[in-house]
Amino acid sequence: KFRFRSNMYRLREEREMGVEVFANMVTSLLYESRFGPYFCEPIVAGLGGEDGKTPFLCGMDLLGAQVRTNDFMVGGDCTEALYGLCESMYRPGLEADDLFEVLAQCLLSGVDRDCLAGWGCVVHVLTPEGLTTRDLKGRMD
């Protein structure tokens, strides 16, 4: 459905879809299926704005209600623990390597506090220079 709607947007508007437009499209799709919802909490992250270098973060619930923020967004398992950890460890203006270290510490500590979460995670750090993806191995019990 995303690919179809993205192609239709490209044909109708004669331009590529920006990250803000994509977030609105996801919201619309989730709200359309509110009586038989997708059980997910999507997070849309990217670089948008006029210059294409402004960070954009948007999280949604299963009905498509958006929450936009400028600093961090969490979703999935152990969100309560992750919010507290991220609020205490995140600082604006971190370099990519420092941001990865903060993310890794928050995720691994948050997973340790939730017995249903584990097996590690994948961390994506998006900068104007590119996307860096690293795997973290967590506890496997």
PDB file of N, CA, C and O in Angstrom, residues 2 4 24-25 58 65 95 128 130 139:
ATOM      1  N   PHE A   2       1.984   1.207   0.732  1.00  0.00           N
ATOM      2  CA  PHE A   2       2.851   2.385   0.762  1.00  0.00           C
ATOM      3  C   PHE A   2       3.460   2.648  -0.615  1.00  0.00           C
ATOM      4  O   PHE A   2       3.540   3.793  -1.062  1.00  0.00           O
ATOM      5  N   PHE A   4       2.271   1.784  -3.557  1.00  0.00           N
ATOM      6  CA  PHE A   4       1.229   2.266  -4.462  1.00  0.00           C
ATOM      7  C   PHE A   4       0.941   3.738  -4.228  1.00  0.00           C
ATOM      8  O   PHE A   4       0.895   4.530  -5.168  1.00  0.00           O
ATOM      9  N   ASN A  24       2.322  11.887   6.949  1.00  0.00           N
ATOM     10  CA  ASN A  24       0.888  12.123   6.811  1.00  0.00           C
ATOM     11  C   ASN A  24       0.205  10.986   6.054  1.00  0.00           C
ATOM     12  O   ASN A  24      -0.937  10.636   6.355  1.00  0.00           O
ATOM     13  N   MET A  25       0.900  10.404   5.073  1.00  0.00           N
ATOM     14  CA  MET A  25       0.342   9.276   4.342  1.00  0.00           C
ATOM     15  C   MET A  25       0.187   8.065   5.263  1.00  0.00           C
ATOM     16  O   MET A  25      -0.822   7.362   5.220  1.00  0.00           O
ATOM     17  N   CYS A  58       8.576  11.655  13.906  1.00  0.00           N
ATOM     18  CA  CYS A  58       7.139  11.569  14.098  1.00  0.00           C
ATOM     19  C   CYS A  58       6.778  10.145  14.494  1.00  0.00           C
ATOM     20  O   CYS A  58       7.139   9.196  13.801  1.00  0.00           O
ATOM     21  N   ALA A  65      -2.634   8.693  15.215  1.00  0.00           N
ATOM     22  CA  ALA A  65      -2.464   9.968  15.909  1.00  0.00           C
ATOM     23  C   ALA A  65      -0.972  10.288  16.000  1.00  0.00           C
ATOM     24  O   ALA A  65      -0.198   9.504  16.536  1.00  0.00           O
ATOM     25  N   GLU A  95      27.451  14.517  18.480  1.00  0.00           N
ATOM     26  CA  GLU A  95      28.035  14.004  17.241  1.00  0.00           C
ATOM     27  C   GLU A  95      27.486  12.599  16.980  1.00  0.00           C
ATOM     28  O   GLU A  95      26.919  11.973  17.871  1.00  0.00           O
ATOM     29  N   PRO A 128      23.211  14.225   7.773  1.00  0.00           N
ATOM     30  CA  PRO A 128      23.203  14.733   6.391  1.00  0.00           C
ATOM     31  C   PRO A 128      24.219  14.035   5.482  1.00  0.00           C
ATOM     32  O   PRO A 128      24.065  14.018   4.273  1.00  0.00           O
ATOM     33  N   GLY A 130      24.868  10.728   5.629  1.00  0.00           N
ATOM     34  CA  GLY A 130      24.412   9.382   5.288  1.00  0.00           C
ATOM     35  C   GLY A 130      23.818   8.655   6.481  1.00  0.00           C
ATOM     36  O   GLY A 130      23.668   9.206   7.569  1.00  0.00           O
ATOM     37  N   ARG A 139      21.059  -9.247  25.890  1.00  0.00           N
ATOM     38  CA  ARG A 139      20.948 -10.515  26.604  1.00  0.00           C
ATOM     39  C   ARG A 139      20.042 -11.460  25.819  1.00  0.00           C
ATOM     40  O   ARG A 139      19.121 -11.030  25.144  1.00  0.00           O
TER      41      ARG A 139
END
